[in-house]
Coordinates of C-alpha atoms and ligand atoms in Angstrom, one line a residue:
Chain A
X251 CA -46.6 -35.3 17.1
X252 CA -45.0 -32.0 17.5
X253 CA -42.2 -31.6 19.8
X254 CA -42.5 -29.3 22.9
X255 CA -41.1 -25.9 21.9
X256 CA -37.4 -25.5 22.9
X257 CA -37.0 -22.6 25.3
X258 CA -34.9 -19.9 23.7
X259 CA -33.4 -16.7 24.9
X260 CA -36.6 -15.0 24.1
X261 CA -38.6 -17.0 26.5
X262 CA -39.6 -14.7 29.3
X263 CA -38.0 -15.6 32.7
X264 CA -40.6 -15.4 35.3
X265 CA -38.4 -14.4 38.2
X266 CA -37.1 -10.9 38.3
X267 CA -33.4 -10.3 38.9
X268 CA -32.2 -10.5 42.4
X269 CA -29.9 -7.6 41.8
X270 CA -28.3 -7.7 45.4
X271 CA -27.4 -11.4 44.9
X272 CA -26.1 -10.6 41.4
X273 CA -23.9 -7.9 42.8
X274 CA -22.3 -10.2 45.4
X275 CA -20.9 -12.3 42.5
X276 CA -18.8 -9.5 41.3
X277 CA -16.0 -8.9 43.8
X278 CA -14.9 -5.6 42.4
X279 CA -18.3 -4.0 43.1
X280 CA -17.7 -4.4 46.9
X281 CA -14.7 -2.1 46.6
X282 CA -14.7 1.5 47.7
X283 CA -13.2 4.0 45.2
X284 CA -12.0 7.4 46.5
X285 CA -13.5 6.5 49.8
X286 CA -17.0 6.0 48.4
X287 CA -18.9 2.9 47.2
X288 CA -17.9 2.2 43.7
X289 CA -20.9 3.1 41.2
X290 CA -19.7 1.6 37.9
X291 CA -21.5 2.9 35.0
X292 CA -19.0 2.3 32.3
X293 CA -20.3 -1.1 31.2
X294 CA -20.3 -0.2 27.5
X295 CA -16.6 0.1 27.7
X296 CA -16.2 -3.1 29.5
X297 CA -18.2 -5.1 32.1
X298 CA -17.1 -6.3 35.5
X299 CA -16.3 -10.1 35.9
X300 CA -18.1 -12.4 38.3
X301 CA -16.2 -14.6 40.6
X302 CA -17.1 -17.8 38.4
X303 CA -15.2 -16.3 35.5
X304 CA -12.2 -15.2 37.5
X305 CA -12.2 -18.8 39.0
X306 CA -12.4 -20.5 35.7
X307 CA -9.4 -18.6 34.3
X308 CA -7.5 -19.3 37.6
X309 CA -8.4 -22.9 37.6
X310 CA -7.3 -23.3 34.0
X311 CA -3.8 -22.0 34.8
X312 CA -3.5 -23.7 38.1
X313 CA -4.5 -27.1 37.0
X314 CA -5.5 -27.5 33.4
X315 CA -3.0 -25.5 31.3
X316 CA -1.8 -27.1 28.2
X317 CA -1.7 -26.3 24.5
X318 CA -4.7 -27.5 22.4
X319 CA -5.2 -29.5 19.2
X320 CA -1.7 -30.9 19.3
X321 CA -0.7 -32.8 22.4
X322 CA -1.3 -36.5 23.0
X323 CA -1.1 -36.1 26.6
X324 CA -3.8 -35.9 29.3
X325 CA -3.8 -32.2 30.0
X326 CA -3.7 -31.2 26.3
X327 CA -6.7 -33.6 25.6
X328 CA -8.6 -31.9 28.4
X329 CA -7.7 -28.4 27.5
X330 CA -8.8 -29.3 23.8
X331 CA -12.1 -30.6 25.0
X332 CA -12.7 -27.6 27.3
X333 CA -12.0 -25.2 24.5
X334 CA -14.1 -26.8 21.9
X335 CA -17.0 -27.2 24.4
X336 CA -17.0 -23.3 24.7
X337 CA -17.6 -23.2 20.9
X338 CA -20.7 -25.3 21.4
X339 CA -21.8 -23.1 24.3
X340 CA -21.4 -19.8 22.4
X341 CA -23.1 -21.3 19.4
X342 CA -26.1 -22.2 21.7
X343 CA -25.9 -18.9 23.4
X344 CA -26.2 -17.0 20.2
X345 CA -28.4 -19.6 18.6
X346 CA -26.1 -20.1 15.6
X347 CA -26.9 -22.9 13.4
X348 CA -23.7 -24.8 14.0
X349 CA -20.6 -24.5 16.3
X350 CA -18.5 -24.6 13.0
X351 CA -19.8 -21.1 12.4
X352 CA -18.1 -19.9 15.6
X353 CA -14.7 -18.5 15.3
X354 CA -12.7 -17.2 18.3
X355 CA -11.0 -14.0 17.9
X356 CA -9.4 -11.4 20.0
X357 CA -12.6 -9.4 20.1
X358 CA -15.2 -7.4 18.0
X359 CA -12.4 -5.4 16.3
X360 CA -10.5 -8.5 15.2
X361 CA -13.7 -10.2 14.0
X362 CA -14.6 -7.2 11.7
X363 CA -11.1 -7.0 10.4
X364 CA -11.1 -10.7 9.6
X365 CA -14.2 -10.2 7.5
X366 CA -13.0 -7.1 5.9
X367 CA -9.6 -8.7 5.0
X368 CA -10.9 -12.2 4.0
X369 CA -14.4 -11.7 2.6
X370 CA -14.1 -8.0 1.7
X371 CA -10.7 -8.3 0.0
X372 CA -11.8 -11.3 -2.0
X373 CA -15.2 -10.0 -3.1
X374 CA -14.7 -6.3 -3.6
X375 CA -13.9 -4.8 -7.0
X376 CA -13.3 -1.1 -7.9
X377 CA -16.5 0.8 -7.8
X378 CA -18.3 -1.8 -5.5
X379 CA -19.7 -0.3 -2.4
X380 CA -19.7 -1.3 1.4
X381 CA -22.6 0.2 3.2
X382 CA -22.2 1.1 6.9
X383 CA -24.1 3.7 9.1
X384 CA -23.3 7.0 10.7
X385 CA -23.5 5.5 14.1
X386 CA -20.7 3.0 13.9
X387 CA -17.9 2.4 16.3
X388 CA -14.5 3.1 14.7
X389 CA -13.9 -0.6 14.6
X390 CA -16.8 -0.9 12.1
X391 CA -15.5 2.0 10.0
X392 CA -11.8 1.8 9.7
X393 CA -11.5 -1.9 8.6
X394 CA -13.8 -1.0 5.7
X395 CA -11.8 2.1 4.7
X396 CA -8.7 0.0 4.7
X397 CA -10.1 -2.6 2.5
X398 CA -11.8 -0.1 0.2
X399 CA -8.4 1.5 -0.3
X400 CA -6.9 -1.8 -1.1
X401 CA -9.7 -2.8 -3.6
X402 CA -10.9 0.4 -5.0
X403 CA -14.3 0.0 -3.4
X404 CA -16.3 2.8 -2.0
X405 CA -17.6 3.2 1.6
X406 CA -20.9 4.8 2.1
X407 CA -22.8 5.5 5.3
X408 CA -26.5 5.6 6.1
X409 CA -27.3 8.9 7.9
X410 CA -28.9 9.2 11.3
X411 CA -31.8 11.3 12.4
X412 CA -32.0 13.8 15.1
X413 CA -33.2 11.2 17.6
X414 CA -30.3 8.9 16.6
X415 CA -32.2 6.4 14.4
X416 CA -31.2 5.2 11.0
X417 CA -32.7 7.2 8.3
X418 CA -34.6 4.3 6.6
X419 CA -35.5 6.2 3.4
X420 CA -31.9 6.9 2.8
X421 CA -31.1 3.2 3.6
X422 CA -33.3 2.2 0.8
X423 CA -31.7 4.6 -1.5
X424 CA -28.1 3.6 -0.5
X425 CA -28.7 -0.1 -0.8
X426 CA -27.8 -0.2 -4.4
X427 CA -26.5 -2.3 -7.4
X428 CA -22.9 -2.0 -6.3
X429 CA -23.5 -2.7 -2.6
X430 CA -21.5 -5.9 -1.7
X431 CA -21.9 -5.8 2.1
X432 CA -23.9 -4.1 4.7
X433 CA -22.2 -3.7 8.1
X434 CA -24.0 -2.1 11.0
X435 CA -24.2 -2.1 14.8
X436 CA -27.0 -3.8 16.4
X437 CA -26.9 -1.6 19.5
X438 CA -25.0 1.7 19.3
X439 CA -22.5 2.3 21.9
X440 CA -22.6 6.0 21.6
X441 CA -26.4 6.5 21.5
X442 CA -28.0 3.4 22.9
X443 CA -30.1 3.0 19.7
X444 CA -31.3 -0.5 18.9
X445 CA -31.3 -0.9 15.1
X446 CA -34.1 -2.9 13.4
X447 CA -31.5 -5.4 12.2
X448 CA -33.9 -8.2 11.4
X449 CA -35.9 -6.0 9.0
X450 CA -32.7 -4.5 7.4
X451 CA -31.2 -7.9 7.0
X452 CA -34.4 -8.9 5.1
X453 CA -34.2 -5.9 2.9
X454 CA -30.4 -6.5 2.1
X455 CA -31.1 -10.2 1.5
X456 CA -33.8 -9.3 -1.0
X457 CA -31.1 -7.9 -3.0
X458 CA -28.7 -10.6 -2.3
X459 CA -26.5 -8.5 -0.1
X460 CA -24.9 -10.2 2.9
X461 CA -25.0 -8.3 6.3
X462 CA -22.4 -8.1 9.1
X463 CA -23.8 -7.2 12.5
X464 CA -21.7 -5.6 15.1
X465 CA -23.0 -7.2 18.3
X466 CA -20.4 -5.8 20.7
X467 CA -23.1 -4.1 22.6
X468 CA -26.1 -6.3 21.9
X469 CA -24.6 -9.6 22.9
X470 CA -24.5 -8.7 26.6
X471 CA -27.8 -6.7 26.7
X472 CA -30.3 -7.8 24.2
X473 CA -30.3 -11.5 23.9
X474 CA -29.2 -12.5 20.3
X475 CA -30.9 -15.1 18.2
X476 CA -28.7 -15.5 15.1
X477 CA -31.0 -17.7 13.2
X478 CA -33.9 -15.3 13.7
X479 CA -31.7 -12.2 12.8
X480 CA -30.6 -14.2 9.8
X481 CA -27.4 -12.1 9.4
X482 CA -24.3 -13.5 7.7
X483 CA -21.7 -12.3 10.1
X484 CA -22.0 -11.4 13.8
X485 CA -19.1 -10.0 16.0
X486 CA -18.9 -9.6 19.7
X487 CA -16.4 -9.2 22.6
X488 CA -16.1 -11.4 25.7
X489 CA -15.0 -8.5 27.9
X490 CA -18.3 -6.7 27.5
X491 CA -20.2 -9.7 28.5
X492 CA -18.8 -10.5 31.9
X493 CA -15.9 -12.5 30.3
X494 CA -12.2 -11.9 30.0
X495 CA -10.4 -9.4 27.7
X496 CA -8.6 -10.7 24.7
X497 CA -11.3 -13.0 23.4
X498 CA -14.2 -12.4 21.1
X499 CA -16.4 -14.2 18.6
X500 CA -17.1 -14.1 14.9
X501 CA -20.1 -16.0 13.7
X502 CA -20.1 -16.5 10.1
X503 CA -22.6 -18.3 7.8
X504 CA -20.9 -21.6 7.0
X505 CA -21.4 -21.5 3.3
X506 CA -19.6 -18.1 3.2
X507 CA -16.8 -19.1 5.6
X508 CA -16.1 -22.2 3.4
X509 CA -15.6 -19.9 0.4
X510 CA -13.5 -17.3 2.1
X511 CA -9.7 -17.4 2.0
X512 CA -7.7 -17.6 5.3
X513 CA -6.9 -14.4 7.0
X514 CA -3.8 -15.2 8.9
X515 CA -1.5 -18.3 8.2
X516 CA 0.2 -20.4 10.7
X517 CA -0.2 -23.5 12.9
X518 CA -3.6 -25.0 13.4
X519 CA -5.2 -23.5 10.4
X520 CA -3.8 -26.0 7.7
X521 CA -4.6 -29.4 6.4
X522 CA -1.2 -30.0 5.1
X523 CA 1.9 -27.9 4.3
X524 CA 4.7 -28.6 1.8
X525 CA 7.4 -26.0 1.0
X526 CA 5.4 -25.2 -2.3
X527 CA 1.8 -25.0 -1.0
X528 CA -0.5 -25.6 1.7
X529 CA -4.1 -26.5 2.0
X530 CA -6.5 -25.2 4.6
X531 CA -8.2 -26.9 7.6
X532 CA -11.9 -27.0 7.5
X533 CA -13.8 -24.1 9.2
X534 CA -13.6 -22.8 11.8
X535 CA -9.9 -23.9 12.3
X536 CA -9.1 -22.3 9.0
X537 CA -9.5 -18.9 10.6
X538 CA -7.8 -19.7 14.0
X539 CA -4.1 -19.6 13.2
X540 CA -1.7 -20.1 16.0
X541 CA -2.1 -20.9 19.7
X542 CA -5.3 -19.2 20.6
X543 CA -6.3 -17.4 23.8
X544 CA -7.1 -20.6 25.5
X545 CA -7.6 -19.4 29.1
X546 CA -9.7 -16.5 27.9
X547 CA -12.0 -18.7 25.9
X548 CA -12.5 -20.9 29.0
X549 CA -13.3 -17.7 30.9
X550 CA -15.8 -16.7 28.1
X551 CA -17.4 -20.1 28.5
X552 CA -17.9 -19.4 32.1
X553 CA -19.3 -16.0 31.4
X554 CA -21.7 -17.4 28.8
X555 CA -23.0 -19.9 31.5
X556 CA -23.3 -17.1 33.9
X557 CA -25.3 -14.8 31.6
X558 CA -27.5 -17.7 30.5
X559 CA -28.3 -18.7 34.0
X560 CA -29.2 -15.1 35.0
X561 CA -31.3 -14.9 31.8
X562 CA -30.9 -12.3 29.1
X563 CA -34.6 -11.6 29.2
X564 CA -34.4 -10.6 32.9
X565 CA -31.3 -8.7 32.3
X566 CA -32.8 -6.7 29.4
X567 CA -36.0 -6.0 31.4
X568 CA -34.0 -4.6 34.5
X569 CA -31.6 -2.6 32.3
X570 CA -34.6 -1.1 30.6
X571 CA -36.0 0.0 33.9
X572 CA -32.7 1.5 34.9
X573 CA -32.3 3.3 31.6
X574 CA -35.9 4.7 31.7
X575 CA -35.5 6.0 35.3
X576 CA -32.0 7.4 34.5
X577 CA -33.1 9.1 31.1
X578 CA -36.1 10.9 32.9
X579 CA -34.1 12.0 35.9
X580 CA -30.9 13.0 34.1
X581 CA -32.8 14.6 31.4
X582 CA -34.7 16.8 34.0
X583 CA -31.4 18.2 35.3
X584 CA -31.0 21.9 34.4
X585 CA -28.9 22.4 31.1
X586 CA -28.7 18.6 30.2
X587 CA -29.4 17.4 26.8
X588 CA -29.7 13.7 26.1
X589 CA -27.8 12.7 22.9
X590 CA -29.7 9.7 21.4
X591 CA -33.4 9.6 22.1
X592 CA -34.7 6.8 19.8
X593 CA -37.8 5.1 21.1
X594 CA -35.9 1.7 20.9
X595 CA -32.8 2.0 23.2
X596 CA -30.9 -0.1 25.6
X597 CA -28.4 0.4 28.3
X598 CA -26.6 3.5 27.2
X599 CA -27.3 7.1 28.3
X600 CA -25.3 9.8 26.5
X601 CA -25.6 13.4 27.3
X602 CA -24.1 16.8 27.4
X603 CA -24.5 19.6 30.0
X604 CA -24.5 23.2 29.0
X605 CA -21.3 25.0 29.8
X606 CA -19.5 21.9 31.3
X607 CA -17.2 19.7 29.2
X608 CA -17.9 16.0 29.5
X609 CA -14.4 15.4 30.8
X610 CA -15.1 17.8 33.7
X611 CA -18.3 15.9 34.4
X612 CA -16.4 12.6 34.5
X613 CA -13.8 14.1 36.9
X614 CA -16.4 15.4 39.4
X615 CA -18.4 12.1 39.3
X616 CA -15.2 10.2 39.8
X617 CA -14.6 12.1 43.0
X618 CA -17.9 10.6 44.1
X619 CA -16.7 7.0 43.2
X620 CA -18.9 7.1 40.0
X621 CA -17.3 5.7 36.9
X622 CA -18.7 6.9 33.6
X623 CA -17.1 7.6 30.2
X624 CA -16.4 11.0 28.7
X625 CA -15.2 11.4 25.2
X626 CA -16.1 10.5 21.7
X627 CA -16.7 6.9 22.5
X628 CA -14.7 5.8 19.3
X629 CA -17.7 7.1 17.4
X630 CA -16.4 10.5 16.1
X631 CA -18.9 10.7 13.2
X632 CA -21.6 10.5 15.7
X633 CA -20.2 13.4 17.7
X634 CA -19.9 15.3 14.4
X635 CA -23.5 14.5 13.5
X636 CA -24.8 15.9 16.9
X637 CA -22.4 18.9 16.8
X638 CA -20.6 18.0 20.1
X639 CA -16.9 17.3 20.7
X640 CA -17.7 14.7 23.1
X641 CA -20.5 13.4 25.5
X642 CA -20.8 12.0 28.9
X643 CA -22.0 8.4 28.9
X644 CA -23.4 6.4 31.6
X645 CA -23.9 2.7 30.6
X646 CA -25.7 0.1 32.6
X647 CA -25.4 -3.6 33.4
X648 CA -27.6 -6.0 35.2
X649 CA -25.9 -5.4 38.5
X650 CA -26.5 -1.7 38.6
X651 CA -29.3 -0.4 41.0
X652 CA -31.8 2.4 41.3
X653 CA -29.8 3.7 44.1
X654 CA -26.8 4.0 41.8
X655 CA -29.0 6.1 39.4
X656 CA -29.7 8.3 42.4
X657 CA -26.0 8.7 43.0
X658 CA -25.5 9.6 39.4
X659 CA -28.2 12.3 39.7
X660 CA -26.7 13.6 42.9
X661 CA -23.3 13.7 41.2
X662 CA -24.6 15.7 38.4
X663 CA -26.2 18.2 40.6
X664 CA -22.7 18.6 42.3
X665 CA -21.3 19.2 38.7
X666 CA -23.8 22.0 38.3
X667 CA -22.8 23.4 41.6
X668 CA -19.0 23.3 40.9
X669 CA -19.4 24.8 37.5
X670 CA -22.1 27.3 38.5
Chain B
X100 CA -7.0 15.2 47.2
X101 CA -10.0 17.4 47.0
X102 CA -11.8 18.4 43.9
X103 CA -11.4 22.0 44.9
X104 CA -7.7 21.9 44.6
X105 CA -8.1 20.8 40.9
X106 CA -10.9 23.2 40.1
X107 CA -9.6 26.2 41.9
X108 CA -11.7 29.4 41.6
X109 CA -9.2 31.0 39.2
X110 CA -9.5 28.0 36.9
X111 CA -13.3 28.0 37.0
X112 CA -13.4 31.7 36.4
X113 CA -10.9 31.5 33.3
X114 CA -13.0 28.5 32.0
X115 CA -16.1 30.8 32.1
X116 CA -14.6 33.8 30.7
X117 CA -11.3 32.9 29.0
X118 CA -8.9 35.7 28.2
X119 CA -7.5 36.2 24.8
X120 CA -10.2 34.1 23.2
X121 CA -9.9 35.4 19.7
X122 CA -8.3 34.7 16.4
X123 CA -5.5 36.8 15.0
X124 CA -5.3 37.4 11.2
X125 CA -2.2 39.5 11.3
X126 CA 0.2 36.6 12.1
X127 CA 1.2 33.4 10.4
X128 CA 2.3 31.9 13.6
X129 CA -0.7 29.7 14.3
X130 CA -0.9 26.0 15.2
X131 CA -3.7 23.5 15.9
X132 CA -3.7 21.1 18.9
X133 CA -5.8 18.0 19.4
X134 CA -6.3 15.7 22.1
X135 CA -7.9 12.8 20.4
X136 CA -8.8 11.0 23.6
X137 CA -11.2 13.7 24.7
X138 CA -11.8 15.4 21.4
X139 CA -10.2 18.7 22.7
X140 CA -9.3 20.9 19.8
X141 CA -7.7 24.4 20.0
X142 CA -5.9 26.8 17.8
X143 CA -3.2 29.2 19.2
X144 CA -2.0 32.3 17.5
X145 CA 1.2 34.3 18.4
X146 CA 2.7 37.5 17.1
X147 CA 6.4 37.7 17.6
X148 CA 8.6 40.7 17.1
X149 CA 12.3 40.9 17.8
X150 CA 12.0 37.5 19.4
X151 CA 9.5 38.8 21.8
X152 CA 6.0 37.5 22.0
X153 CA 3.9 40.6 21.4
X154 CA 0.5 38.9 21.5
X155 CA -1.1 35.4 22.1
X156 CA -4.5 34.1 21.6
X157 CA -6.6 31.0 21.3
X158 CA -9.9 29.6 20.3
X159 CA -11.3 26.1 20.5
X160 CA -13.3 23.5 22.5
X161 CA -12.0 21.7 25.6
X162 CA -12.6 20.9 29.2
X163 CA -12.2 23.5 32.0
X164 CA -8.6 22.5 32.6
X165 CA -7.6 23.0 29.0
X166 CA -9.6 26.2 28.5
X167 CA -8.2 27.8 31.7
X168 CA -4.7 26.6 30.8
X169 CA -4.9 28.3 27.4
X170 CA -6.4 31.4 28.9
X171 CA -3.7 31.8 31.6
X172 CA -0.9 30.8 29.3
X173 CA -1.8 33.3 26.5
X174 CA -1.6 36.1 29.3
X175 CA 1.6 34.8 30.9
X176 CA 3.7 34.5 27.7
X177 CA 3.0 38.0 26.4
X178 CA 6.2 40.2 26.7
X179 CA 8.5 37.1 27.0
X180 CA 11.0 36.0 24.7
X181 CA 10.7 32.5 23.0
X182 CA 13.4 31.1 25.3
X183 CA 11.6 32.5 28.3
X184 CA 8.2 31.1 27.2
X185 CA 9.8 27.7 26.6
X186 CA 11.4 27.7 30.1
X187 CA 8.0 28.6 31.5
X188 CA 6.5 25.7 29.8
X189 CA 9.1 23.5 31.2
X190 CA 8.5 24.5 34.7
X191 CA 4.8 24.4 34.2
X192 CA 5.1 20.8 32.9
X193 CA 7.0 19.9 36.0
X194 CA 4.4 21.6 38.0
X195 CA 1.4 19.5 36.6
X196 CA 3.4 16.3 36.6
X197 CA 4.2 16.9 40.3
X198 CA 8.0 17.1 39.9
X199 CA 8.5 20.9 40.7
X200 CA 10.1 22.0 43.9
X201 CA 7.5 24.1 45.9
X202 CA 10.0 27.0 45.9
X203 CA 10.0 26.9 42.1
X204 CA 6.2 26.9 42.0
X205 CA 6.3 30.4 43.2
X206 CA 8.0 31.6 40.1
X207 CA 5.1 30.5 38.0
X208 CA 2.9 33.2 39.3
X209 CA -0.8 32.6 38.5
X210 CA 0.0 29.4 36.7
X211 CA 0.6 27.9 40.0
X212 CA -3.2 27.3 40.3
X213 CA -2.7 24.1 38.1
X214 CA -0.7 22.4 40.9
X215 CA -3.8 20.2 41.7
X216 CA -3.5 18.6 38.1
X217 CA -0.5 16.5 39.4
X218 CA -3.0 14.4 41.4
X219 CA -5.0 13.7 38.3
X220 CA -2.5 12.2 35.8
X221 CA -5.1 11.8 33.2
X222 CA -5.6 15.5 33.1
X223 CA -2.0 16.4 32.5
X224 CA -2.7 16.4 28.8
X225 CA -5.5 18.8 29.2
X226 CA -3.3 21.3 31.0
X227 CA -0.4 21.0 28.6
X228 CA -2.2 20.9 25.3
X229 CA -2.2 24.8 24.8
X230 CA 1.5 24.9 25.6
X231 CA 2.4 22.2 23.2
X232 CA 0.4 24.0 20.6
X233 CA 2.1 27.3 21.4
X234 CA 5.4 25.6 20.9
X235 CA 4.3 24.3 17.6
X236 CA 3.1 27.8 16.5
X237 CA 6.5 29.3 17.5
X238 CA 8.6 26.4 16.0
X239 CA 6.7 25.5 12.8
X240 CA 3.8 27.9 12.1
X241 CA 0.8 26.1 10.6
X242 CA 1.6 22.8 12.3
X243 CA -0.8 20.6 13.9
X244 CA 0.1 18.8 17.1
X245 CA -1.5 16.0 19.0
X246 CA -1.1 14.9 22.5
X247 CA -1.3 11.2 21.6
Ligands
PLP99 C1 -20.5 -1.1 19.0 C2 -19.0 -1.5 19.2 N1 -18.3 -2.1 18.3 C3 -17.1 -2.5 18.5 C4 -16.5 -2.3 19.6 C5 -15.0 -2.8 19.7 O1 -14.9 -3.8 20.6 P1 -13.5 -4.3 21.1 O2 -12.7 -3.1 21.5 O3 -13.7 -5.3 22.2 O4 -12.9 -5.0 19.9 C6 -17.1 -1.7 20.7 C7 -16.4 -1.5 22.0 O5 -16.4 -0.4 22.5 C8 -18.5 -1.3 20.5 O6 -19.1 -0.7 21.5

């Protein structure tokens, strides 16, 4: 007898999003900014927080606070259980094979640094190569530069095409004998491109090369199935997925984590310590030295529950609609050029306007209560590739509306007026 | 605070057609300025003779505030001594950070159009980048300065 298929994140949710209801869960969205209703389109930088997440953090401090994994008392036991329950939750949310493969970190940046300094430093030899792409966030570039400098390895990057996609022919050429790791973004924060990660993982694995996926942008927008992606490491940040700042996740394949040396030393990550030597706790504790961000992890748990209840499939579908309408309408404005026009895109609309610096676009929009980002988005190589000093970027979340896209378009027309 | 006070017509006009927008190859007093936050980047050249700034120019990319500031600055410092230029920068900086007395603002001449910047703290760096770069060109030619 075959068991009924377990619904996964990829299972379509029949009900479309009730965006108005969703918005009412986010107290900040009701707040006027500069006398206008807030139009928050800077979600790629950080998302807003629903009341349930705010409440979870407040409740923890008001009635549950204690340190974990060390007290014998009631509160400590409860806090420990709550903390470890979030690990299970995150493992289910990302469909990891086991909660032992989930390490809590401060965020994507720390997750990648952990892999670079633990895995990278142990594995890389002079002349070895780490392969990244030309569309990475600085946090998936600089940690590799650091470890390459420490080990004598070499950092190489897959170029991107004019539409902002990976050049797959170059990828096949660059994936070589000396490649020891491929590290790439799932969803580009500067271009919005969704990379064909599953396929690239398969190609890397065919050569025995492990893959790290930077999921800072994909975790909140695409619905991630780690077992299907089959990557070896995956990093994401709580604050971009309706959770608190200061907490993130590193997924690592258990067999790899077992072989990796600890990254930081301290309490909680040891099995035993003498003044001569220490032995390590099993994973994931081996990688969580010191008192972790307990309240933030609890808040992340609430965010994951919230996102799961809303349903990533419905979120992705709605954001796709917002992005499609916005791309069309913003792209039609005189003098606007979209930066990043890959067929597979999500949630991010980067653009430049002839004769107007992105910063000035940002300031005029801000005057209308519209929050976007202007700058290089911590992806300077992308800016260099497209020959622009900066772009303006509107990035969407599930609570955004078509009326807000209207407001953006009206705001951009005003920018045109101001700058003639 | 209205947007019109930030983007005064003089600023918009200097953004569109900046003055002294050229390189100078007959001087070694040149410095580069960066604002890593927004990717602004500009080069300032000065020619000094007998401690008097004979000529000043700039090139680079930046927002309207930073371009207009560089344009008006290069015009304002010509014919001034280094000390006078530095004093002008001190007053200008107090203007854009909102700590200058209104009476003093009048002594700034055209530069007073940047008074609106003080209401937009994030743009102070844009307005002062060219001045920091000028100072670097005067102090240590060939230097690079950063507003971070
Ligand atoms: C693709 C990508 N990677 C990494 C990061 C870094 O995330 P964090 O700053 O939360 O560590 C970001 C955040 O902007 C991002 O968009």
